[in-house]
Structure formats: structure tokens, C-alpha cells
PDB file of C-alpha atoms in Angstrom:
ATOM      1  CA  MET A   1     -66.720 -39.539  14.842  1.00  0.00           C
ATOM      2  CA  ASN A   2     -65.947 -43.202  15.309  1.00  0.00           C
ATOM      3  CA  PRO A   3     -64.678 -44.993  18.424  1.00  0.00           C
ATOM      4  CA  GLY A   4     -60.942 -44.434  18.756  1.00  0.00           C
ATOM      5  CA  ILE A   5     -58.334 -42.127  20.254  1.00  0.00           C
ATOM      6  CA  PHE A   6     -58.225 -38.426  19.430  1.00  0.00           C
ATOM      7  CA  TYR A   7     -55.617 -35.893  20.480  1.00  0.00           C
ATOM      8  CA  LEU A   8     -56.822 -33.039  22.661  1.00  0.00           C
ATOM      9  CA  TYR A   9     -55.477 -29.608  21.696  1.00  0.00           C
ATOM     10  CA  GLU A  10     -55.392 -26.350  23.598  1.00  0.00           C
ATOM     11  CA  TYR A  11     -56.624 -23.322  21.656  1.00  0.00           C
ATOM     12  CA  GLU A  12     -56.055 -19.677  22.534  1.00  0.00           C
ATOM     13  CA  ASN A  13     -57.999 -16.969  20.703  1.00  0.00           C
ATOM     14  CA  ASN A  14     -59.166 -19.686  18.275  1.00  0.00           C
ATOM     15  CA  ARG A  15     -55.594 -20.665  17.353  1.00  0.00           C
ATOM     16  CA  ARG A  16     -54.293 -24.158  18.014  1.00  0.00           C
ATOM     17  CA  ARG A  17     -51.302 -23.950  20.388  1.00  0.00           C
ATOM     18  CA  ARG A  18     -50.300 -27.358  21.706  1.00  0.00           C
ATOM     19  CA  ASN A  19     -51.314 -30.901  22.487  1.00  0.00           C
ATOM     20  CA  VAL A  20     -52.314 -31.509  26.119  1.00  0.00           C
ATOM     21  CA  GLY A  21     -53.587 -35.088  26.033  1.00  0.00           C
ATOM     22  CA  PHE A  22     -56.194 -37.249  24.387  1.00  0.00           C
ATOM     23  CA  ILE A  23     -59.766 -38.503  24.505  1.00  0.00           C
ATOM     24  CA  LYS A  24     -60.367 -42.214  24.027  1.00  0.00           C
ATOM     25  CA  ILE A  25     -63.885 -43.069  22.882  1.00  0.00           C
ATOM     26  CA  SER A  26     -65.471 -46.502  23.093  1.00  0.00           C
ATOM     27  CA  ARG A  27     -69.096 -47.327  22.444  1.00  0.00           C
ATOM     28  CA  ARG A  28     -71.505 -49.845  23.944  1.00  0.00           C
ATOM     29  CA  TYR A  29     -75.030 -49.892  22.618  1.00  0.00           C
ATOM     30  CA  GLN A  30     -76.148 -46.218  22.754  1.00  0.00           C
ATOM     31  CA  THR A  31     -73.636 -45.224  25.408  1.00  0.00           C
ATOM     32  CA  CYS A  32     -70.161 -43.789  24.862  1.00  0.00           C
ATOM     33  CA  ILE A  33     -67.332 -44.180  27.345  1.00  0.00           C
ATOM     34  CA  LEU A  34     -65.060 -41.124  27.244  1.00  0.00           C
ATOM     35  CA  GLN A  35     -61.625 -41.495  28.823  1.00  0.00           C
ATOM     36  CA  ILE A  36     -60.220 -37.982  29.040  1.00  0.00           C
ATOM     37  CA  HIS A  37     -56.583 -37.380  29.962  1.00  0.00           C
ATOM     38  CA  ALA A  38     -55.044 -33.904  29.854  1.00  0.00           C
ATOM     39  CA  ARG A  39     -52.064 -32.298  31.586  1.00  0.00           C
ATOM     40  CA  GLY A  40     -50.849 -28.735  31.764  1.00  0.00           C
ATOM     41  CA  VAL A  41     -54.416 -27.409  31.627  1.00  0.00           C
ATOM     42  CA  SER A  42     -54.354 -23.659  32.259  1.00  0.00           C
ATOM     43  CA  ALA A  43     -57.175 -23.614  34.808  1.00  0.00           C
ATOM     44  CA  GLY A  44     -57.173 -23.117  38.554  1.00  0.00           C
ATOM     45  CA  ASN A  45     -57.127 -25.997  41.034  1.00  0.00           C
ATOM     46  CA  GLY A  46     -60.686 -27.270  41.431  1.00  0.00           C
ATOM     47  CA  ALA A  47     -61.923 -25.180  38.505  1.00  0.00           C
ATOM     48  CA  PRO A  48     -65.043 -26.534  36.760  1.00  0.00           C
ATOM     49  CA  LEU A  49     -64.791 -27.206  33.049  1.00  0.00           C
ATOM     50  CA  GLU A  50     -67.723 -27.646  30.690  1.00  0.00           C
ATOM     51  CA  LEU A  51     -67.595 -30.603  28.292  1.00  0.00           C
ATOM     52  CA  TYR A  52     -69.541 -30.224  25.030  1.00  0.00           C
ATOM     53  CA  ALA A  53     -70.311 -32.619  22.182  1.00  0.00           C
ATOM     54  CA  PHE A  54     -70.758 -30.799  18.877  1.00  0.00           C
ATOM     55  CA  TYR A  55     -71.316 -31.151  15.173  1.00  0.00           C
ATOM     56  CA  ARG A  56     -70.607 -28.602  12.456  1.00  0.00           C
ATOM     57  CA  ASP A  57     -73.402 -26.836  10.618  1.00  0.00           C
ATOM     58  CA  GLY A  58     -71.727 -24.629   8.026  1.00  0.00           C
ATOM     59  CA  ASP A  59     -69.465 -22.246   9.909  1.00  0.00           C
ATOM     60  CA  ALA A  60     -71.389 -22.764  13.154  1.00  0.00           C
ATOM     61  CA  MET A  61     -70.782 -25.448  15.769  1.00  0.00           C
ATOM     62  CA  THR A  62     -73.972 -26.855  17.267  1.00  0.00           C
ATOM     63  CA  GLY A  63     -73.115 -28.208  20.691  1.00  0.00           C
ATOM     64  CA  THR A  64     -74.645 -29.430  23.925  1.00  0.00           C
ATOM     65  CA  GLN A  65     -72.976 -29.525  27.308  1.00  0.00           C
ATOM     66  CA  ILE A  66     -72.867 -33.172  28.346  1.00  0.00           C
ATOM     67  CA  ALA A  67     -70.849 -33.032  31.577  1.00  0.00           C
ATOM     68  CA  THR A  68     -68.916 -30.863  33.993  1.00  0.00           C
ATOM     69  CA  LEU A  69     -65.289 -31.824  34.638  1.00  0.00           C
ATOM     70  CA  THR A  70     -62.961 -30.681  37.413  1.00  0.00           C
ATOM     71  CA  CYS A  71     -59.332 -29.672  37.013  1.00  0.00           C
ATOM     72  CA  PHE A  72     -56.909 -30.648  39.806  1.00  0.00           C
ATOM     73  CA  GLY A  73     -53.252 -29.642  39.656  1.00  0.00           C
ATOM     74  CA  LYS A  74     -53.641 -28.594  36.010  1.00  0.00           C
ATOM     75  CA  THR A  75     -54.709 -32.163  35.217  1.00  0.00           C
ATOM     76  CA  VAL A  76     -57.979 -33.691  34.029  1.00  0.00           C
ATOM     77  CA  SER A  77     -58.209 -37.478  34.169  1.00  0.00           C
ATOM     78  CA  VAL A  78     -61.624 -39.104  34.119  1.00  0.00           C
ATOM     79  CA  ARG A  79     -63.601 -42.024  32.705  1.00  0.00           C
ATOM     80  CA  LEU A  80     -67.095 -40.859  31.889  1.00  0.00           C
ATOM     81  CA  PRO A  81     -70.130 -42.764  30.545  1.00  0.00           C
ATOM     82  CA  VAL A  82     -72.320 -40.572  28.351  1.00  0.00           C
ATOM     83  CA  SER A  83     -75.598 -41.557  26.700  1.00  0.00           C
ATOM     84  CA  GLU A  84     -75.889 -40.592  23.046  1.00  0.00           C
ATOM     85  CA  ARG A  85     -79.286 -39.144  23.956  1.00  0.00           C
ATOM     86  CA  SER A  86     -77.418 -36.291  25.642  1.00  0.00           C
ATOM     87  CA  PHE A  87     -75.664 -35.353  22.386  1.00  0.00           C
ATOM     88  CA  PRO A  88     -77.076 -32.428  20.354  1.00  0.00           C
ATOM     89  CA  GLU A  89     -80.569 -33.362  19.130  1.00  0.00           C
ATOM     90  CA  GLY A  90     -79.965 -36.899  20.382  1.00  0.00           C
ATOM     91  CA  ARG A  91     -77.707 -37.635  17.420  1.00  0.00           C
ATOM     92  CA  PRO A  92     -75.433 -40.699  17.520  1.00  0.00           C
ATOM     93  CA  LEU A  93     -71.668 -40.587  17.913  1.00  0.00           C
ATOM     94  CA  SER A  94     -71.184 -41.102  14.170  1.00  0.00           C
ATOM     95  CA  GLU A  95     -72.773 -37.690  13.530  1.00  0.00           C
ATOM     96  CA  MET A  96     -70.609 -35.826  16.059  1.00  0.00           C
ATOM     97  CA  ASP A  97     -67.584 -33.872  14.828  1.00  0.00           C
ATOM     98  CA  GLY A  98     -65.802 -33.469  18.146  1.00  0.00           C
ATOM     99  CA  PHE A  99     -65.730 -32.678  21.845  1.00  0.00           C
ATOM    100  CA  LEU A 100     -64.890 -29.279  23.324  1.00  0.00           C
ATOM    101  CA  ILE A 101     -63.900 -28.337  26.879  1.00  0.00           C
ATOM    102  CA  LYS A 102     -64.136 -24.746  28.083  1.00  0.00           C
ATOM    103  CA  LEU A 103     -64.343 -22.640  31.196  1.00  0.00           C
ATOM    104  CA  PRO A 104     -67.829 -21.482  32.212  1.00  0.00           C
ATOM    105  CA  GLY A 105     -69.089 -18.280  30.608  1.00  0.00           C
ATOM    106  CA  GLU A 106     -69.660 -17.035  27.103  1.00  0.00           C
ATOM    107  CA  LYS A 107     -66.333 -15.238  26.664  1.00  0.00           C
ATOM    108  CA  THR A 108     -63.368 -17.579  26.988  1.00  0.00           C
ATOM    109  CA  ALA A 109     -60.065 -17.109  25.174  1.00  0.00           C
ATOM    110  CA  VAL A 110     -58.688 -20.565  26.052  1.00  0.00           C
ATOM    111  CA  PHE A 111     -60.445 -23.864  25.373  1.00  0.00           C
ATOM    112  CA  TRP A 112     -59.580 -27.465  24.509  1.00  0.00           C
ATOM    113  CA  MET A 113     -60.895 -29.529  21.618  1.00  0.00           C
ATOM    114  CA  ALA A 114     -60.632 -33.004  20.118  1.00  0.00           C
ATOM    115  CA  SER A 115     -62.152 -33.321  16.667  1.00  0.00           C
ATOM    116  CA  ALA A 116     -62.527 -35.859  13.902  1.00  0.00           C
ATOM    117  CA  PHE A 117     -60.847 -33.464  11.460  1.00  0.00           C
ATOM    118  CA  PHE A 118     -59.149 -30.091  11.248  1.00  0.00           C
ATOM    119  CA  PHE A 119     -61.127 -26.923  10.520  1.00  0.00           C
ATOM    120  CA  PRO A 120     -60.889 -23.198  11.356  1.00  0.00           C
ATOM    121  CA  VAL A 121     -62.296 -22.850  14.876  1.00  0.00           C
ATOM    122  CA  ASP A 122     -64.299 -19.923  16.218  1.00  0.00           C
ATOM    123  CA  ILE A 123     -65.651 -20.674  19.684  1.00  0.00           C
ATOM    124  CA  GLY A 124     -67.969 -17.710  19.269  1.00  0.00           C
ATOM    125  CA  MET A 125     -69.846 -19.829  16.718  1.00  0.00           C
ATOM    126  CA  LEU A 126     -70.689 -22.509  19.297  1.00  0.00           C
ATOM    127  CA  ARG A 127     -74.478 -22.570  19.483  1.00  0.00           C
ATOM    128  CA  PRO A 128     -76.979 -24.758  21.347  1.00  0.00           C
ATOM    129  CA  PRO A 129     -79.410 -26.840  19.287  1.00  0.00           C
ATOM    130  CA  VAL A 130     -82.707 -25.282  18.247  1.00  0.00           C
ATOM    131  CA  SER A 131     -85.893 -27.235  18.906  1.00  0.00           C
ATOM    132  CA  PRO A 132     -88.477 -27.707  16.118  1.00  0.00           C
ATOM    133  CA  GLU A 133     -90.517 -24.912  17.725  1.00  0.00           C
ATOM    134  CA  GLY A 134     -87.554 -22.562  17.332  1.00  0.00           C
ATOM    135  CA  GLU A 135     -86.638 -22.477  21.018  1.00  0.00           C
ATOM    136  CA  THR A 136     -83.098 -23.057  22.206  1.00  0.00           C
ATOM    137  CA  GLU A 137     -82.699 -26.390  23.958  1.00  0.00           C
ATOM    138  CA  GLU A 138     -81.276 -26.461  27.463  1.00  0.00           C
ATOM    139  CA  PRO A 139     -78.020 -28.380  28.007  1.00  0.00           C
ATOM    140  CA  ALA A 140     -78.638 -31.966  29.072  1.00  0.00           C
ATOM    141  CA  VAL A 141     -76.252 -31.874  32.030  1.00  0.00           C
ATOM    142  CA  PRO A 142     -77.165 -33.879  35.127  1.00  0.00           C
ATOM    143  CA  ALA A 143     -77.343 -32.038  38.421  1.00  0.00           C
ATOM    144  CA  PRO A 144     -74.424 -32.614  40.829  1.00  0.00           C
ATOM    145  CA  GLY A 145     -74.851 -35.900  42.631  1.00  0.00           C
ATOM    146  CA  SER A 146     -77.497 -37.218  40.227  1.00  0.00           C
ATOM    147  CA  ASP A 147     -77.322 -40.846  39.145  1.00  0.00           C
ATOM    148  CA  ARG A 148     -76.682 -41.374  35.434  1.00  0.00           C
ATOM    149  CA  THR A 149     -76.295 -45.132  35.544  1.00  0.00           C
ATOM    150  CA  GLU A 150     -79.868 -45.878  34.472  1.00  0.00           C
ATOM    151  CA  GLU A 151     -79.377 -43.843  31.307  1.00  0.00           C
ATOM    152  CA  ALA A 152     -75.836 -44.974  30.648  1.00  0.00           C
ATOM    153  CA  GLY A 153     -76.434 -48.643  31.411  1.00  0.00           C
ATOM    154  CA  SER A 154     -76.178 -50.691  34.577  1.00  0.00           C
ATOM    155  CA  ASP A 155     -72.717 -52.026  33.712  1.00  0.00           C
ATOM    156  CA  MET A 156     -71.077 -48.600  33.448  1.00  0.00           C
ATOM    157  CA  GLU A 157     -68.370 -47.813  35.978  1.00  0.00           C
ATOM    158  CA  GLU A 158     -68.169 -44.654  38.012  1.00  0.00           C
ATOM    159  CA  ALA A 159     -65.921 -42.007  36.519  1.00  0.00           C
ATOM    160  CA  VAL A 160     -62.555 -42.350  38.220  1.00  0.00           C
ATOM    161  CA  PRO A 161     -59.167 -40.762  37.548  1.00  0.00           C
ATOM    162  CA  GLU A 162     -56.680 -42.815  35.580  1.00  0.00           C
ATOM    163  CA  GLU A 163     -52.990 -42.403  34.914  1.00  0.00           C
ATOM    164  CA  SER A 164     -52.372 -39.977  32.082  1.00  0.00           C
ATOM    165  CA  ALA A 165     -50.358 -41.290  29.161  1.00  0.00           C
ATOM    166  CA  PRO A 166     -47.665 -39.037  27.697  1.00  0.00           C
ATOM    167  CA  VAL A 167     -48.347 -37.834  24.186  1.00  0.00           C
ATOM    168  CA  PRO A 168     -46.160 -36.033  21.661  1.00  0.00           C
ATOM    169  CA  GLU A 169     -46.227 -32.274  21.260  1.00  0.00           C
ATOM    170  CA  ASN A 170     -47.093 -30.280  18.118  1.00  0.00           C
ATOM    171  CA  ILE A 171     -48.932 -33.035  16.313  1.00  0.00           C
ATOM    172  CA  ALA A 172     -51.015 -32.888  13.193  1.00  0.00           C
ATOM    173  CA  PRO A 173     -54.773 -32.258  12.996  1.00  0.00           C
ATOM    174  CA  GLU A 174     -56.970 -35.063  14.194  1.00  0.00           C
ATOM    175  CA  VAL A 175     -59.162 -37.338  12.119  1.00  0.00           C
ATOM    176  CA  PRO A 176     -61.087 -40.423  13.133  1.00  0.00           C
ATOM    177  CA  GLU A 177     -59.405 -43.740  13.583  1.00  0.00           C
ATOM    178  CA  GLN A 178     -61.116 -47.090  13.188  1.00  0.00           C
ATOM    179  CA  ASN A 179     -59.794 -49.914  15.317  1.00  0.00           C
ATOM    180  CA  GLU A 180     -58.685 -52.841  13.199  1.00  0.00           C
ATOM    181  CA  GLU A 181     -58.151 -56.242  14.738  1.00  0.00           C
ATOM    182  CA  SER A 182     -55.479 -58.080  12.803  1.00  0.00           C
ATOM    183  CA  GLU A 183     -52.966 -60.693  13.735  1.00  0.00           C
ATOM    184  CA  GLU A 184     -49.522 -59.123  13.840  1.00  0.00           C
ATOM    185  CA  PRO A 185     -46.465 -61.244  13.003  1.00  0.00           C
ATOM    186  CA  GLU A 186     -43.148 -60.774  14.687  1.00  0.00           C
ATOM    187  CA  ALA A 187     -41.315 -57.537  14.055  1.00  0.00           C
ATOM    188  CA  PRO A 188     -39.087 -57.246  10.990  1.00  0.00           C
ATOM    189  CA  SER A 189     -35.488 -58.062  11.717  1.00  0.00           C
ATOM    190  CA  SER A 190     -34.488 -54.422  11.267  1.00  0.00           C
ATOM    191  CA  ALA A 191     -37.132 -53.030  13.637  1.00  0.00           C
ATOM    192  CA  LEU A 192     -36.800 -51.973  17.233  1.00  0.00           C
ATOM    193  CA  ASP A 193     -39.312 -52.837  19.923  1.00  0.00           C
ATOM    194  CA  GLY A 194     -41.147 -49.697  21.046  1.00  0.00           C
ATOM    195  CA  ALA A 195     -39.942 -48.511  24.427  1.00  0.00           C
ATOM    196  CA  GLU A 196     -42.234 -48.142  27.441  1.00  0.00           C
ATOM    197  CA  THR A 197     -45.211 -49.800  25.802  1.00  0.00           C
ATOM    198  CA  PRO A 198     -47.844 -51.813  27.714  1.00  0.00           C
ATOM    199  CA  SER A 199     -47.134 -54.967  25.687  1.00  0.00           C
ATOM    200  CA  GLY A 200     -43.386 -54.450  25.457  1.00  0.00           C
ATOM    201  CA  LEU A 201     -40.578 -55.422  27.802  1.00  0.00           C
ATOM    202  CA  SER A 202     -41.184 -56.937  31.212  1.00  0.00           C
ATOM    203  CA  GLU A 203     -41.944 -54.708  34.171  1.00  0.00           C
ATOM    204  CA  ASP A 204     -38.767 -55.624  36.064  1.00  0.00           C
ATOM    205  CA  ILE A 205     -36.563 -53.924  33.445  1.00  0.00           C
ATOM    206  CA  SER A 206     -35.679 -50.313  34.166  1.00  0.00           C
ATOM    207  CA  SER A 207     -36.630 -47.553  31.733  1.00  0.00           C
ATOM    208  CA  GLN A 208     -32.924 -46.975  30.960  1.00  0.00           C
ATOM    209  CA  GLU A 209     -32.504 -50.658  30.050  1.00  0.00           C
ATOM    210  CA  LYS A 210     -35.666 -50.568  27.909  1.00  0.00           C
ATOM    211  CA  ASP A 211     -34.303 -47.594  25.997  1.00  0.00           C
ATOM    212  CA  ALA A 212     -30.948 -49.304  25.474  1.00  0.00           C
ATOM    213  CA  VAL A 213     -32.587 -52.488  24.171  1.00  0.00           C
ATOM    214  CA  SER A 214     -34.899 -50.502  21.899  1.00  0.00           C
ATOM    215  CA  ARG A 215     -32.023 -48.629  20.298  1.00  0.00           C
ATOM    216  CA  ASN A 216     -29.983 -51.776  19.551  1.00  0.00           C
ATOM    217  CA  CYS A 217     -30.783 -52.098  15.845  1.00  0.00           C
ATOM    218  CA  CYS A 218     -30.087 -55.342  13.976  1.00  0.00           C
ATOM    219  CA  SER A 219     -28.518 -55.402  10.531  1.00  0.00           C
ATOM    220  CA  PRO A 220     -29.740 -58.492   8.630  1.00  0.00           C
ATOM    221  CA  ASP A 221     -27.864 -59.641   5.554  1.00  0.00           C
ATOM    222  CA  GLU A 222     -30.723 -60.046   3.102  1.00  0.00           C
ATOM    223  CA  LYS A 223     -31.569 -57.244   0.685  1.00  0.00           C
ATOM    224  CA  LYS A 224     -34.801 -55.447   1.439  1.00  0.00           C
ATOM    225  CA  LYS A 225     -37.027 -53.337  -0.764  1.00  0.00           C
ATOM    226  CA  ALA A 226     -38.551 -50.030   0.256  1.00  0.00           C
ATOM    227  CA  ARG A 227     -40.074 -46.971  -1.341  1.00  0.00           C
ATOM    228  CA  LYS A 228     -41.776 -43.742  -0.432  1.00  0.00           C
ATOM    229  CA  ILE A 229     -45.530 -43.564  -0.777  1.00  0.00           C
ATOM    230  CA  GLN A 230     -48.200 -40.940  -0.277  1.00  0.00           C
ATOM    231  CA  ARG A 231     -51.194 -41.230   2.006  1.00  0.00           C
ATOM    232  CA  SER A 232     -53.420 -41.826  -1.019  1.00  0.00           C
ATOM    233  CA  ASN A 233     -51.347 -44.920  -1.890  1.00  0.00           C
ATOM    234  CA  ILE A 234     -52.660 -46.742   1.185  1.00  0.00           C
ATOM    235  CA  SER A 235     -55.462 -47.892  -1.123  1.00  0.00           C
ATOM    236  CA  ILE A 236     -53.006 -50.406  -2.657  1.00  0.00           C
ATOM    237  CA  LEU A 237     -52.970 -52.283   0.662  1.00  0.00           C
ATOM    238  CA  PRO A 238     -55.609 -54.886   1.578  1.00  0.00           C
ATOM    239  CA  ARG A 239     -58.971 -53.264   2.318  1.00  0.00           C
ATOM    240  CA  ARG A 240     -58.796 -53.963   6.056  1.00  0.00           C
ATOM    241  CA  PHE A 241     -55.856 -51.536   6.287  1.00  0.00           C
ATOM    242  CA  TRP A 242     -57.488 -48.648   4.428  1.00  0.00           C
ATOM    243  CA  SER A 243     -58.643 -47.076   7.677  1.00  0.00           C
ATOM    244  CA  LEU A 244     -54.964 -46.403   8.487  1.00  0.00           C
ATOM    245  CA  ALA A 245     -55.252 -43.412   6.143  1.00  0.00           C
ATOM    246  CA  ASN A 246     -57.171 -41.773   9.012  1.00  0.00           C
ATOM    247  CA  ASN A 247     -54.876 -42.987  11.796  1.00  0.00           C
ATOM    248  CA  SER A 248     -53.955 -40.065  14.024  1.00  0.00           C
ATOM    249  CA  PHE A 249     -50.313 -41.022  14.470  1.00  0.00           C
ATOM    250  CA  LEU A 250     -49.842 -41.668  10.753  1.00  0.00           C
ATOM    251  CA  LEU A 251     -51.247 -38.229   9.935  1.00  0.00           C
ATOM    252  CA  HIS A 252     -48.885 -36.701  12.475  1.00  0.00           C
ATOM    253  CA  GLY A 253     -45.805 -38.121  10.724  1.00  0.00           C
ATOM    254  CA  TYR A 254     -47.163 -37.553   7.225  1.00  0.00           C
ATOM    255  CA  HIS A 255     -47.903 -33.909   8.049  1.00  0.00           C
ATOM    256  CA  ASN A 256     -44.343 -33.383   9.293  1.00  0.00           C
ATOM    257  CA  TYR A 257     -42.384 -35.254   6.575  1.00  0.00           C
ATOM    258  CA  ASN A 258     -44.711 -35.418   3.542  1.00  0.00           C
ATOM    259  CA  HIS A 259     -44.318 -39.156   2.895  1.00  0.00           C
ATOM    260  CA  LEU A 260     -44.735 -42.656   4.285  1.00  0.00           C
ATOM    261  CA  LEU A 261     -42.627 -45.811   3.993  1.00  0.00           C
ATOM    262  CA  LEU A 262     -43.663 -49.070   2.362  1.00  0.00           C
ATOM    263  CA  ALA A 263     -41.085 -51.819   2.948  1.00  0.00           C
ATOM    264  CA  GLU A 264     -40.878 -55.500   2.080  1.00  0.00           C
ATOM    265  CA  GLU A 265     -39.072 -58.009   4.289  1.00  0.00           C
ATOM    266  CA  ALA A 266     -39.282 -61.761   3.843  1.00  0.00           C
ATOM    267  CA  GLY A 267     -42.515 -61.518   1.915  1.00  0.00           C
ATOM    268  CA  ARG A 268     -44.213 -59.240   4.432  1.00  0.00           C
ATOM    269  CA  LEU A 269     -45.150 -55.620   3.864  1.00  0.00           C
ATOM    270  CA  TRP A 270     -44.531 -52.944   6.481  1.00  0.00           C
ATOM    271  CA  LEU A 271     -46.046 -49.488   6.584  1.00  0.00           C
ATOM    272  CA  GLY A 272     -43.792 -46.886   8.192  1.00  0.00           C
ATOM    273  CA  VAL A 273     -44.483 -43.446   9.628  1.00  0.00           C
ATOM    274  CA  PRO A 274     -41.458 -41.093   9.623  1.00  0.00           C
ATOM    275  CA  GLY A 275     -40.388 -39.651  12.936  1.00  0.00           C
ATOM    276  CA  ILE A 276     -37.634 -39.233  15.493  1.00  0.00           C
ATOM    277  CA  TYR A 277     -37.171 -41.896  18.139  1.00  0.00           C
ATOM    278  CA  ASP A 278     -38.064 -40.889  21.665  1.00  0.00           C
ATOM    279  CA  PRO A 279     -39.357 -43.048  24.551  1.00  0.00           C
ATOM    280  CA  ARG A 280     -42.437 -40.852  24.965  1.00  0.00           C
ATOM    281  CA  GLU A 281     -43.141 -40.968  21.227  1.00  0.00           C
ATOM    282  CA  ALA A 282     -42.695 -44.753  21.364  1.00  0.00           C
ATOM    283  CA  ARG A 283     -45.583 -45.092  23.757  1.00  0.00           C
ATOM    284  CA  ALA A 284     -47.847 -42.948  21.590  1.00  0.00           C
ATOM    285  CA  ALA A 285     -46.788 -44.908  18.494  1.00  0.00           C
ATOM    286  CA  ASP A 286     -47.650 -48.193  20.194  1.00  0.00           C
ATOM    287  CA  LEU A 287     -50.981 -46.773  21.310  1.00  0.00           C
ATOM    288  CA  PHE A 288     -51.876 -46.011  17.691  1.00  0.00           C
ATOM    289  CA  GLY A 289     -50.695 -49.347  16.290  1.00  0.00           C
ATOM    290  CA  PHE A 290     -47.098 -48.637  15.146  1.00  0.00           C
ATOM    291  CA  PRO A 291     -45.047 -50.423  17.833  1.00  0.00           C
ATOM    292  CA  GLN A 292     -41.818 -51.032  15.892  1.00  0.00           C
ATOM    293  CA  PHE A 293     -39.077 -48.528  15.057  1.00  0.00           C
ATOM    294  CA  THR A 294     -36.240 -48.771  12.523  1.00  0.00           C
ATOM    295  CA  ARG A 295     -33.609 -46.348  11.259  1.00  0.00           C
ATOM    296  CA  GLU A 296     -32.466 -48.593   8.395  1.00  0.00           C
ATOM    297  CA  TYR A 297     -34.573 -47.237   5.539  1.00  0.00           C
ATOM    298  CA  ALA A 298     -33.827 -43.549   6.096  1.00  0.00           C
ATOM    299  CA  ALA A 299     -30.513 -43.937   4.254  1.00  0.00           C
ATOM    300  CA  GLN A 300     -31.948 -46.265   1.605  1.00  0.00           C
ATOM    301  CA  LEU A 301     -34.658 -43.875   0.389  1.00  0.00           C
ATOM    302  CA  ASP A 302     -34.017 -40.803  -1.730  1.00  0.00           C
ATOM    303  CA  LEU A 303     -35.432 -38.210   0.658  1.00  0.00           C
ATOM    304  CA  GLU A 304     -35.788 -34.507  -0.009  1.00  0.00           C
ATOM    305  CA  PRO A 305     -34.639 -32.091   2.738  1.00  0.00           C
ATOM    306  CA  GLU A 306     -38.246 -31.534   3.856  1.00  0.00           C
ATOM    307  CA  GLU A 307     -38.818 -35.298   4.032  1.00  0.00           C
ATOM    308  CA  ARG A 308     -36.191 -36.087   6.615  1.00  0.00           C
ATOM    309  CA  SER A 309     -34.436 -34.887   9.753  1.00  0.00           C
ATOM    310  CA  ASP A 310     -30.705 -34.606  10.350  1.00  0.00           C
ATOM    311  CA  SER A 311     -31.151 -36.259  13.737  1.00  0.00           C
ATOM    312  CA  ASP A 312     -29.389 -39.611  14.169  1.00  0.00           C
ATOM    313  CA  ASP A 313     -32.643 -40.873  15.680  1.00  0.00           C
ATOM    314  CA  PHE A 314     -34.682 -40.239  12.524  1.00  0.00           C
ATOM    315  CA  GLY A 315     -36.430 -43.351  11.206  1.00  0.00           C
ATOM    316  CA  TYR A 316     -39.804 -45.011  10.829  1.00  0.00           C
ATOM    317  CA  TRP A 317     -42.467 -46.321  13.199  1.00  0.00           C
ATOM    318  CA  CYS A 318     -43.728 -49.501  11.532  1.00  0.00           C
ATOM    319  CA  ARG A 319     -46.521 -52.061  11.525  1.00  0.00           C
ATOM    320  CA  CYS A 320     -47.137 -55.098   9.362  1.00  0.00           C
ATOM    321  CA  VAL A 321     -49.808 -54.667   6.686  1.00  0.00           C
ATOM    322  CA  GLY A 322     -49.973 -58.196   5.318  1.00  0.00           C
ATOM    323  CA  THR A 323     -47.959 -60.089   2.724  1.00  0.00           C
ATOM    324  CA  GLY A 324     -46.927 -59.104  -0.770  1.00  0.00           C
ATOM    325  CA  ARG A 325     -44.153 -57.745  -2.916  1.00  0.00           C
ATOM    326  CA  ILE A 326     -42.950 -54.289  -3.873  1.00  0.00           C
ATOM    327  CA  GLU A 327     -42.559 -53.997  -7.632  1.00  0.00           C
TER     328      GLU A 327
END
């Protein structure tokens, strides 16, 4: 896995059911900061939950318990520093395939997982690491009340609850996302500002007014070019944008509508993810780097029935991907 944001799914009897939140991973030296936000967790108030880091070894999942979380009001919200030395066999984050949360005990029908990619899950195949002498290693979980700051680094903050961010339901399988720092120009004239985003409209505007502004689409006079592309066509973009092929939100839209949008406006190229406008979806789109929304190109493209929605709010979540021309 790489630092980034990964959707957290609830599984029941090894079948993926729904999205309940996300895990945001950042890394500093050999310490990872896990920000875990989940709502609607089917566990009792005050119930302990075991957090595992794991990697795949064939059909098996080799995992180590790295922390114990607590569920309050069906919600888990915590910021947790974790040393990579506590991962299975002391492996770095880049060699981990995901994080798994489960209730204590060997037999559990319901669990929650965020992974770098999709694969058939069997929690019965979760195994602890085996030491070179052939003995099973004990989980590296600190005792309650123990101080982890020396291992995690003196500048790590205490794990504290944070406000959970809404996330869309029924999203596509997760793959790693690499954070790209690029200077974004102003939105295309046909795009809508994403509603309820941290960098969006001022705080003194009500949510109803934000939604109204966001849905007020402009209709510029100049002719624009646009075409459908596949995920594999992202390689035609500048190299710094290639990591978008693994962007979680992009995969969500691509999985649902089997295409992406590449548009040209005033010499700038825009990559669009198909979807239906919703204020909650707007926040998730902004979180994953697609802050603009437009409905204009849905009518311009020749879309098959499985590539579109009959909803009036169907369109594309967009971001600028440099300059160029569509041939």
C-alpha cells in the first residue's frame, strides 16, 4: 500500500456488503498515521475491535494485530500512530496489502477491511506470521495504557476522535492512490464547483445555497471537444497523472459506467469520472481530487445504455490534467 485514502468496507460471511467509511494513511519516517472513520458499524456500544495489518501470501492473509479500537454509537473515529515495526514481520507499509478490523475471537461473520486491491476474501485464512524457528509470533499490541510515543516518534499526537466524512455507498474495489501535487487552474467554464467541500464556498453560506450555486451550470459559446476513454488510456496523459489510474474515486465511476471522459477546453485537458451529482458525493469527489462537476458532455458523447444514467443529474466529476489537444 501507499499513503492515501482507502474505502473501508463491511463484509459478512466473506461477502462485501457496503461502504462504512475510510482509512487515510500518511507516513512519516517509519511511522504510519492511520485516520480511521467508520459509521454504522454493527458492534455494541463500547465493543472492542481488533485492527490488523496484513499482506497476502497466496490464498492466505498473514496479519498482525496492531491496535485495539473501541466502537461508540456504531461509530469508530480515531487518529492512530503505528510504527511499521508492528506490521507483520516488521515489513514496511509498501509491502502491506490492507488493514482489517474484526471483533475478538476466531469465528466472526462480520468484519471490515480496507485494501489496496480487490480479491476474494476468506477471513478464515487470516494467519499470524511464522518466526524463522517455525513458531507463531505473538501480536505486537501494546497493553492498555502503555505509551507508544517513543516507538511512534515524539511528534505524534494522541489518538483522538475526528469528525467522520460522508462517503458514497456501493463503491468499487479499492486500489492504492498516490498523492500528486500539481497546480490546478481555474475550473472549466462548464464545470460546477463541488458542494460542501473544505476548499469550496465560504462557511457563512448555507448548505441549501451551496447546492443551488453548484447546480447552476454555465453554457459557454465556444465549441469544446470531448471523447470517451478507457482506464488504460490514462497513459496518454503526462506521466505525473498516471497514478490517477489507481485513484479510488476514478475506479468507482469507471466500474459503474465503463468509461471515462477526456475533454478539451481552451487548450486545457480535463479528465472526467462519470457519476450522478449529490452533495455527499461532491465531498468524496473533492477528497479524491475531482472537485468540479459538469453535465454538459453527457449529451455530447455517444454513450451506450450501460455507460450512462437516465437521471438529470448524470454528468462528470472533473480535474485538470494539463494542457494539450484532443485529435
